[in-house]
């Protein structure tokens, strides 16, 4: 797109109009948007058109359409975080730091994408916006909580989307929707505002159709910001653009299930195909030992957070909350202080374990999700699962440790539903994860269908 603008083959206004037309056409089927701000988007695109036309210095994302998940603030847009409690709140008066930087880079902000309430689960439905659906088969969920972002990117509603991830909310919908997503190192992208139940497990990150685009998006969002006291120094400029990492000689630790995840057999088959190809490309494959099940620790932390998020609601406000989320808050209210303290300390143990693993391997490879996409509107595949943590367990670890992790498209099930693999790196090695993901993307490109079949189905 940027090359087309530079050469005069594409016009930002025409591109934006095409994205708006596409977004309106898929909205009744997929329900990926909270709002579409066509007027301001076209006005911003006009500014970019004139910049390119006059040969003025162009910003890194000049004229590129970008959608923003409803967990980030966009000046002038409703900021509800998927909750009816904030349904009638006044529009936001400021941008979140990541949004501010996208805008400063010339991005055209055109739509707010759907999330479950407060981003509390790994599917996307809420009392506020209803059910968001999978672009490959609308009977299924696109995952969550950045499900609107994942679905819209997969069907061509702009090339870039801002997602957020407190327990897999970028990586799960990237896997279920067949796109690329990166949860950066904790505080790599400034996080503001942060809901009470996110604490320090939440991250903003890019959701795109390929790794190169995610690298470009990360390059403009990352770096210190006064609104996030944890935010990290900017990565070196020569880290970008992202280039593929030579595979020969890499040491990659692999696990299909870490000893406790129940994994769908089709996902195991696709995962093994990826591992086999990596081995043939010269990667040293190192099977990892089973680990302790980290889901109970995450559950304790998340349910206490759910209670904190709802603690000051009036009875009238509580009545507006997603009933399942309300129950999680009730669970959190009854968790003993000692149990919560144990969970906080256990996080430190997991960080130490993962640091030791990365002393012996460059990256860790696993499935992104243990199941294929669920039916739309469901939180678990069937009665064998107590809650969403049981099937989305692979992604939870790296929210507790803060390590960077991505989901790379790896293939499709026999029913045509996407499957992703997770690439995790050592703390602060975001560039390494992106480079390794790009190499795997190229390795598996023959197994990934063109997006044209999704476009056709949505016509």
PDB file of C-alpha atoms in Angstrom, residues 58-282:
ATOM      1  CA  UNK A  58       5.652  11.114   4.362  1.00  0.00           C
ATOM      2  CA  UNK A  59       5.248   9.581   7.809  1.00  0.00           C
ATOM      3  CA  UNK A  60       5.782   5.811   8.331  1.00  0.00           C
ATOM      4  CA  UNK A  61       2.050   4.931   8.028  1.00  0.00           C
ATOM      5  CA  UNK A  62       0.921   7.831   5.860  1.00  0.00           C
ATOM      6  CA  UNK A  63      -2.606   7.060   4.656  1.00  0.00           C
ATOM      7  CA  UNK A  64      -2.740   3.470   5.963  1.00  0.00           C
ATOM      8  CA  UNK A  65      -6.128   2.430   7.462  1.00  0.00           C
ATOM      9  CA  UNK A  66      -5.916   1.146  11.055  1.00  0.00           C
ATOM     10  CA  UNK A  67      -8.660  -0.141  13.370  1.00  0.00           C
ATOM     11  CA  UNK A  68      -8.497   0.136  17.157  1.00  0.00           C
ATOM     12  CA  UNK A  69      -9.845  -2.376  19.668  1.00  0.00           C
ATOM     13  CA  UNK A  70     -12.348  -0.981  22.176  1.00  0.00           C
ATOM     14  CA  UNK A  71      -9.839  -1.415  25.014  1.00  0.00           C
ATOM     15  CA  UNK A  72      -7.845   1.617  23.836  1.00  0.00           C
ATOM     16  CA  UNK A  73      -8.982   5.234  23.927  1.00  0.00           C
ATOM     17  CA  UNK A  74      -9.489   7.165  20.688  1.00  0.00           C
ATOM     18  CA  UNK A  75     -10.234  10.857  20.989  1.00  0.00           C
ATOM     19  CA  UNK A  76     -13.853  11.504  20.056  1.00  0.00           C
ATOM     20  CA  UNK A  77     -14.920   7.830  20.068  1.00  0.00           C
ATOM     21  CA  UNK A  78     -16.913   5.984  22.694  1.00  0.00           C
ATOM     22  CA  UNK A  79     -14.646   4.057  25.046  1.00  0.00           C
ATOM     23  CA  UNK A  80     -16.735   1.270  26.554  1.00  0.00           C
ATOM     24  CA  UNK A  81     -14.448  -1.791  26.708  1.00  0.00           C
ATOM     25  CA  UNK A  82     -17.370  -3.928  25.589  1.00  0.00           C
ATOM     26  CA  UNK A  83     -19.451  -3.037  28.650  1.00  0.00           C
ATOM     27  CA  UNK A  84     -22.999  -1.733  28.912  1.00  0.00           C
ATOM     28  CA  UNK A  85     -21.897   0.028  32.098  1.00  0.00           C
ATOM     29  CA  UNK A  86     -20.073   2.561  29.886  1.00  0.00           C
ATOM     30  CA  UNK A  87     -22.585   2.504  27.032  1.00  0.00           C
ATOM     31  CA  UNK A  88     -23.672   6.123  27.568  1.00  0.00           C
ATOM     32  CA  UNK A  89     -20.346   7.520  28.745  1.00  0.00           C
ATOM     33  CA  UNK A  90     -19.109  10.662  26.934  1.00  0.00           C
ATOM     34  CA  UNK A  91     -16.571  10.165  24.120  1.00  0.00           C
ATOM     35  CA  UNK A  92     -12.897   9.858  25.048  1.00  0.00           C
ATOM     36  CA  UNK A  93     -11.072  13.166  25.262  1.00  0.00           C
ATOM     37  CA  UNK A  94      -7.594  11.739  24.590  1.00  0.00           C
ATOM     38  CA  UNK A  95      -5.805   8.971  22.721  1.00  0.00           C
ATOM     39  CA  UNK A  96      -4.078   6.061  24.407  1.00  0.00           C
ATOM     40  CA  UNK A  97      -0.303   6.324  23.812  1.00  0.00           C
ATOM     41  CA  UNK A  98      -0.318   3.589  21.165  1.00  0.00           C
ATOM     42  CA  UNK A  99      -3.205   5.274  19.346  1.00  0.00           C
ATOM     43  CA  UNK A 100      -1.499   8.659  19.629  1.00  0.00           C
ATOM     44  CA  UNK A 101       1.645   7.238  18.023  1.00  0.00           C
ATOM     45  CA  UNK A 102      -0.292   5.554  15.221  1.00  0.00           C
ATOM     46  CA  UNK A 103      -2.038   8.841  14.494  1.00  0.00           C
ATOM     47  CA  UNK A 104       1.277  10.744  14.579  1.00  0.00           C
ATOM     48  CA  UNK A 105       2.711   8.195  12.125  1.00  0.00           C
ATOM     49  CA  UNK A 106       0.020   9.117   9.585  1.00  0.00           C
ATOM     50  CA  UNK A 107      -2.331   6.161  10.160  1.00  0.00           C
ATOM     51  CA  UNK A 108      -5.984   6.719   9.255  1.00  0.00           C
ATOM     52  CA  UNK A 109      -8.096   5.573  12.214  1.00  0.00           C
ATOM     53  CA  UNK A 110     -11.428   4.407  10.870  1.00  0.00           C
ATOM     54  CA  UNK A 111     -13.112   1.928  13.235  1.00  0.00           C
ATOM     55  CA  UNK A 112     -13.364   0.611  16.774  1.00  0.00           C
ATOM     56  CA  UNK A 113     -13.382  -3.198  16.948  1.00  0.00           C
ATOM     57  CA  UNK A 114     -15.388  -5.429  19.264  1.00  0.00           C
ATOM     58  CA  UNK A 115     -14.287  -7.183  22.430  1.00  0.00           C
ATOM     59  CA  UNK A 116     -15.917  -9.200  25.169  1.00  0.00           C
ATOM     60  CA  UNK A 117     -16.618  -7.195  28.317  1.00  0.00           C
ATOM     61  CA  UNK A 118     -13.335  -5.869  29.673  1.00  0.00           C
ATOM     62  CA  UNK A 119     -11.474  -8.403  27.525  1.00  0.00           C
ATOM     63  CA  UNK A 120     -12.084 -11.043  30.178  1.00  0.00           C
ATOM     64  CA  UNK A 121     -12.273 -14.200  28.010  1.00  0.00           C
ATOM     65  CA  UNK A 122     -10.830 -15.696  24.820  1.00  0.00           C
ATOM     66  CA  UNK A 123     -13.960 -15.326  22.671  1.00  0.00           C
ATOM     67  CA  UNK A 124     -15.746 -12.173  21.493  1.00  0.00           C
ATOM     68  CA  UNK A 125     -19.332 -11.619  22.533  1.00  0.00           C
ATOM     69  CA  UNK A 126     -20.814  -9.146  24.969  1.00  0.00           C
ATOM     70  CA  UNK A 127     -24.166  -7.764  26.110  1.00  0.00           C
ATOM     71  CA  UNK A 128     -23.127  -4.454  24.508  1.00  0.00           C
ATOM     72  CA  UNK A 129     -22.201  -5.537  20.976  1.00  0.00           C
ATOM     73  CA  UNK A 130     -23.531  -9.087  20.612  1.00  0.00           C
ATOM     74  CA  UNK A 131     -21.659 -11.946  18.944  1.00  0.00           C
ATOM     75  CA  UNK A 132     -18.676 -11.451  16.636  1.00  0.00           C
ATOM     76  CA  UNK A 133     -18.154 -14.268  14.124  1.00  0.00           C
ATOM     77  CA  UNK A 134     -15.333 -16.088  12.349  1.00  0.00           C
ATOM     78  CA  UNK A 135     -14.558 -14.940   8.787  1.00  0.00           C
ATOM     79  CA  UNK A 136     -13.839 -18.493   7.618  1.00  0.00           C
ATOM     80  CA  UNK A 137     -17.168 -19.838   8.863  1.00  0.00           C
ATOM     81  CA  UNK A 138     -19.624 -17.520  10.593  1.00  0.00           C
ATOM     82  CA  UNK A 139     -21.012 -20.384  12.694  1.00  0.00           C
ATOM     83  CA  UNK A 140     -17.817 -20.151  14.755  1.00  0.00           C
ATOM     84  CA  UNK A 141     -16.067 -17.577  16.928  1.00  0.00           C
ATOM     85  CA  UNK A 142     -12.990 -15.648  15.741  1.00  0.00           C
ATOM     86  CA  UNK A 143     -11.612 -16.000  19.271  1.00  0.00           C
ATOM     87  CA  UNK A 144     -11.035 -13.148  21.651  1.00  0.00           C
ATOM     88  CA  UNK A 145     -10.906 -10.874  23.202  1.00  0.00           C
ATOM     89  CA  UNK A 146      -9.558  -9.044  20.111  1.00  0.00           C
ATOM     90  CA  UNK A 147     -12.023 -10.944  17.937  1.00  0.00           C
ATOM     91  CA  UNK A 148     -13.292  -7.943  16.006  1.00  0.00           C
ATOM     92  CA  UNK A 149      -9.727  -7.059  15.087  1.00  0.00           C
ATOM     93  CA  UNK A 150      -8.903 -10.592  13.959  1.00  0.00           C
ATOM     94  CA  UNK A 151     -12.050 -11.045  11.878  1.00  0.00           C
ATOM     95  CA  UNK A 152     -11.803  -7.651  10.197  1.00  0.00           C
ATOM     96  CA  UNK A 153      -8.139  -8.049   9.227  1.00  0.00           C
ATOM     97  CA  UNK A 154      -8.812 -11.496   7.751  1.00  0.00           C
ATOM     98  CA  UNK A 155     -11.515 -10.155   5.410  1.00  0.00           C
ATOM     99  CA  UNK A 156      -9.671  -7.078   4.174  1.00  0.00           C
ATOM    100  CA  UNK A 157     -11.059  -4.322   6.410  1.00  0.00           C
ATOM    101  CA  UNK A 158      -7.709  -2.542   6.493  1.00  0.00           C
ATOM    102  CA  UNK A 159      -4.252  -4.093   6.852  1.00  0.00           C
ATOM    103  CA  UNK A 160      -3.457  -3.160  10.476  1.00  0.00           C
ATOM    104  CA  UNK A 161      -5.368  -3.533  13.755  1.00  0.00           C
ATOM    105  CA  UNK A 162      -4.442  -2.666  17.328  1.00  0.00           C
ATOM    106  CA  UNK A 163      -5.256  -5.512  19.702  1.00  0.00           C
ATOM    107  CA  UNK A 164      -4.692  -6.058  23.405  1.00  0.00           C
ATOM    108  CA  UNK A 165      -3.671  -9.227  25.217  1.00  0.00           C
ATOM    109  CA  UNK A 166      -4.087 -10.059  28.909  1.00  0.00           C
ATOM    110  CA  UNK A 167      -4.210 -13.833  28.494  1.00  0.00           C
ATOM    111  CA  UNK A 168      -4.020 -14.597  24.787  1.00  0.00           C
ATOM    112  CA  UNK A 169      -6.374 -11.935  23.453  1.00  0.00           C
ATOM    113  CA  UNK A 170      -4.127 -11.140  20.473  1.00  0.00           C
ATOM    114  CA  UNK A 171      -2.794 -14.631  19.833  1.00  0.00           C
ATOM    115  CA  UNK A 172      -6.043 -16.638  20.162  1.00  0.00           C
ATOM    116  CA  UNK A 173      -8.032 -14.588  17.597  1.00  0.00           C
ATOM    117  CA  UNK A 174      -4.979 -14.473  15.329  1.00  0.00           C
ATOM    118  CA  UNK A 175      -4.946 -18.277  15.353  1.00  0.00           C
ATOM    119  CA  UNK A 176      -8.721 -18.639  14.949  1.00  0.00           C
ATOM    120  CA  UNK A 177      -8.894 -16.003  12.178  1.00  0.00           C
ATOM    121  CA  UNK A 178      -5.796 -17.093  10.267  1.00  0.00           C
ATOM    122  CA  UNK A 179      -3.692 -13.932  10.678  1.00  0.00           C
ATOM    123  CA  UNK A 180      -0.473 -12.922  12.441  1.00  0.00           C
ATOM    124  CA  UNK A 181      -0.463 -11.396  15.920  1.00  0.00           C
ATOM    125  CA  UNK A 182       2.248 -10.313  18.343  1.00  0.00           C
ATOM    126  CA  UNK A 183       2.011  -9.899  22.107  1.00  0.00           C
ATOM    127  CA  UNK A 184       5.150  -7.845  22.697  1.00  0.00           C
ATOM    128  CA  UNK A 185       7.318  -7.922  25.786  1.00  0.00           C
ATOM    129  CA  UNK A 186       5.484  -6.430  28.752  1.00  0.00           C
ATOM    130  CA  UNK A 187       5.689  -2.599  28.544  1.00  0.00           C
ATOM    131  CA  UNK A 188       7.264  -2.639  25.068  1.00  0.00           C
ATOM    132  CA  UNK A 189       4.169  -0.767  23.863  1.00  0.00           C
ATOM    133  CA  UNK A 190       2.946   1.732  26.486  1.00  0.00           C
ATOM    134  CA  UNK A 191      -0.249   0.530  28.162  1.00  0.00           C
ATOM    135  CA  UNK A 192      -2.849   3.115  29.114  1.00  0.00           C
ATOM    136  CA  UNK A 193      -5.490   2.967  30.386  1.00  0.00           C
ATOM    137  CA  UNK A 194      -5.184  -0.335  32.244  1.00  0.00           C
ATOM    138  CA  UNK A 195      -8.304  -1.954  33.700  1.00  0.00           C
ATOM    139  CA  UNK A 196      -8.054  -3.154  37.283  1.00  0.00           C
ATOM    140  CA  UNK A 197      -8.219  -6.808  36.267  1.00  0.00           C
ATOM    141  CA  UNK A 198      -5.429  -6.464  33.692  1.00  0.00           C
ATOM    142  CA  UNK A 199      -2.784  -5.390  36.261  1.00  0.00           C
ATOM    143  CA  UNK A 200       0.653  -6.035  34.728  1.00  0.00           C
ATOM    144  CA  UNK A 201      -0.386  -8.928  32.484  1.00  0.00           C
ATOM    145  CA  UNK A 202      -1.849  -6.782  29.712  1.00  0.00           C
ATOM    146  CA  UNK A 203      -0.183  -5.712  26.476  1.00  0.00           C
ATOM    147  CA  UNK A 204      -1.107  -3.751  23.337  1.00  0.00           C
ATOM    148  CA  UNK A 205       0.194  -5.200  20.091  1.00  0.00           C
ATOM    149  CA  UNK A 206      -0.238  -5.496  16.309  1.00  0.00           C
ATOM    150  CA  UNK A 207      -2.605  -7.806  14.436  1.00  0.00           C
ATOM    151  CA  UNK A 208      -1.859  -8.015  10.716  1.00  0.00           C
ATOM    152  CA  UNK A 209      -1.905 -10.277   7.688  1.00  0.00           C
ATOM    153  CA  UNK A 210       1.865 -10.799   7.749  1.00  0.00           C
ATOM    154  CA  UNK A 211       4.899 -10.396   9.983  1.00  0.00           C
ATOM    155  CA  UNK A 212       6.447  -7.509   8.039  1.00  0.00           C
ATOM    156  CA  UNK A 213       3.371  -5.356   8.632  1.00  0.00           C
ATOM    157  CA  UNK A 214       3.391  -6.194  12.347  1.00  0.00           C
ATOM    158  CA  UNK A 215       7.019  -5.090  12.545  1.00  0.00           C
ATOM    159  CA  UNK A 216       6.197  -1.791  10.875  1.00  0.00           C
ATOM    160  CA  UNK A 217       3.295  -1.208  13.258  1.00  0.00           C
ATOM    161  CA  UNK A 218       5.394  -2.092  16.311  1.00  0.00           C
ATOM    162  CA  UNK A 219       8.140   0.283  15.210  1.00  0.00           C
ATOM    163  CA  UNK A 220       5.860   3.311  15.587  1.00  0.00           C
ATOM    164  CA  UNK A 221       4.065   2.245  18.797  1.00  0.00           C
ATOM    165  CA  UNK A 222       6.969   1.096  20.991  1.00  0.00           C
ATOM    166  CA  UNK A 223       9.111   3.101  23.384  1.00  0.00           C
ATOM    167  CA  UNK A 224       8.778   5.026  26.643  1.00  0.00           C
ATOM    168  CA  UNK A 225       5.739   7.158  27.435  1.00  0.00           C
ATOM    169  CA  UNK A 226       4.955   9.131  30.609  1.00  0.00           C
ATOM    170  CA  UNK A 227       1.488   7.556  30.919  1.00  0.00           C
ATOM    171  CA  UNK A 228       3.069   4.123  31.458  1.00  0.00           C
ATOM    172  CA  UNK A 229       5.789   4.161  34.131  1.00  0.00           C
ATOM    173  CA  UNK A 230       6.801   0.593  33.205  1.00  0.00           C
ATOM    174  CA  UNK A 231       7.326   1.372  29.516  1.00  0.00           C
ATOM    175  CA  UNK A 232      10.675   0.363  28.026  1.00  0.00           C
ATOM    176  CA  UNK A 233      13.258   2.305  26.065  1.00  0.00           C
ATOM    177  CA  UNK A 234      12.726   2.316  22.327  1.00  0.00           C
ATOM    178  CA  UNK A 235      14.273  -0.447  20.268  1.00  0.00           C
ATOM    179  CA  UNK A 236      17.152   0.604  18.042  1.00  0.00           C
ATOM    180  CA  UNK A 237      16.077   2.064  14.716  1.00  0.00           C
ATOM    181  CA  UNK A 238      18.198  -0.452  12.801  1.00  0.00           C
ATOM    182  CA  UNK A 239      16.008  -3.246  14.231  1.00  0.00           C
ATOM    183  CA  UNK A 240      13.494  -2.331  11.511  1.00  0.00           C
ATOM    184  CA  UNK A 241      12.342  -3.320   8.955  1.00  0.00           C
ATOM    185  CA  UNK A 242      12.063  -6.928  10.090  1.00  0.00           C
ATOM    186  CA  UNK A 243      14.064  -9.514   8.152  1.00  0.00           C
ATOM    187  CA  UNK A 244      13.791 -13.289   8.262  1.00  0.00           C
ATOM    188  CA  UNK A 245      16.052 -15.128  10.690  1.00  0.00           C
ATOM    189  CA  UNK A 246      18.277 -17.839   9.178  1.00  0.00           C
ATOM    190  CA  UNK A 247      16.911 -21.143  10.455  1.00  0.00           C
ATOM    191  CA  UNK A 248      20.008 -23.285  10.209  1.00  0.00           C
ATOM    192  CA  UNK A 249      21.620 -23.627  13.616  1.00  0.00           C
ATOM    193  CA  UNK A 250      18.709 -22.211  15.604  1.00  0.00           C
ATOM    194  CA  UNK A 251      17.778 -24.086  18.775  1.00  0.00           C
ATOM    195  CA  UNK A 252      14.016 -24.311  19.186  1.00  0.00           C
ATOM    196  CA  UNK A 253      12.353 -25.957  22.156  1.00  0.00           C
ATOM    197  CA  UNK A 254       9.091 -27.654  21.262  1.00  0.00           C
ATOM    198  CA  UNK A 255       6.122 -29.017  23.162  1.00  0.00           C
ATOM    199  CA  UNK A 256       2.764 -30.176  21.891  1.00  0.00           C
ATOM    200  CA  UNK A 257       1.070 -30.006  25.273  1.00  0.00           C
ATOM    201  CA  UNK A 258       3.611 -29.223  28.065  1.00  0.00           C
ATOM    202  CA  UNK A 259       2.381 -32.385  29.738  1.00  0.00           C
ATOM    203  CA  UNK A 260      -1.073 -31.138  30.724  1.00  0.00           C
ATOM    204  CA  UNK A 261      -2.938 -29.574  27.765  1.00  0.00           C
ATOM    205  CA  UNK A 262      -5.558 -31.669  25.939  1.00  0.00           C
ATOM    206  CA  UNK A 263      -4.832 -30.897  22.266  1.00  0.00           C
ATOM    207  CA  UNK A 264      -7.025 -31.572  19.227  1.00  0.00           C
ATOM    208  CA  UNK A 265      -5.451 -34.232  16.987  1.00  0.00           C
ATOM    209  CA  UNK A 266      -5.649 -32.059  13.860  1.00  0.00           C
ATOM    210  CA  UNK A 267      -3.733 -29.339  15.679  1.00  0.00           C
ATOM    211  CA  UNK A 268      -1.101 -31.888  16.753  1.00  0.00           C
ATOM    212  CA  UNK A 269      -0.719 -32.986  13.134  1.00  0.00           C
ATOM    213  CA  UNK A 270      -0.233 -29.431  11.863  1.00  0.00           C
ATOM    214  CA  UNK A 271       2.182 -28.660  14.696  1.00  0.00           C
ATOM    215  CA  UNK A 272       4.258 -31.749  13.869  1.00  0.00           C
ATOM    216  CA  UNK A 273       4.384 -30.667  10.224  1.00  0.00           C
ATOM    217  CA  UNK A 274       5.846 -27.317  11.260  1.00  0.00           C
ATOM    218  CA  UNK A 275       8.420 -29.003  13.503  1.00  0.00           C
ATOM    219  CA  UNK A 276       9.416 -31.453  10.742  1.00  0.00           C
ATOM    220  CA  UNK A 277       9.981 -28.640   8.263  1.00  0.00           C
ATOM    221  CA  UNK A 278      12.026 -26.687  10.763  1.00  0.00           C
ATOM    222  CA  UNK A 279      14.211 -29.727  11.350  1.00  0.00           C
ATOM    223  CA  UNK A 280      14.736 -30.182   7.613  1.00  0.00           C
ATOM    224  CA  UNK A 281      15.706 -26.496   7.403  1.00  0.00           C
ATOM    225  CA  UNK A 282      18.544 -27.112   9.866  1.00  0.00           C
TER     226      UNK A 282
END
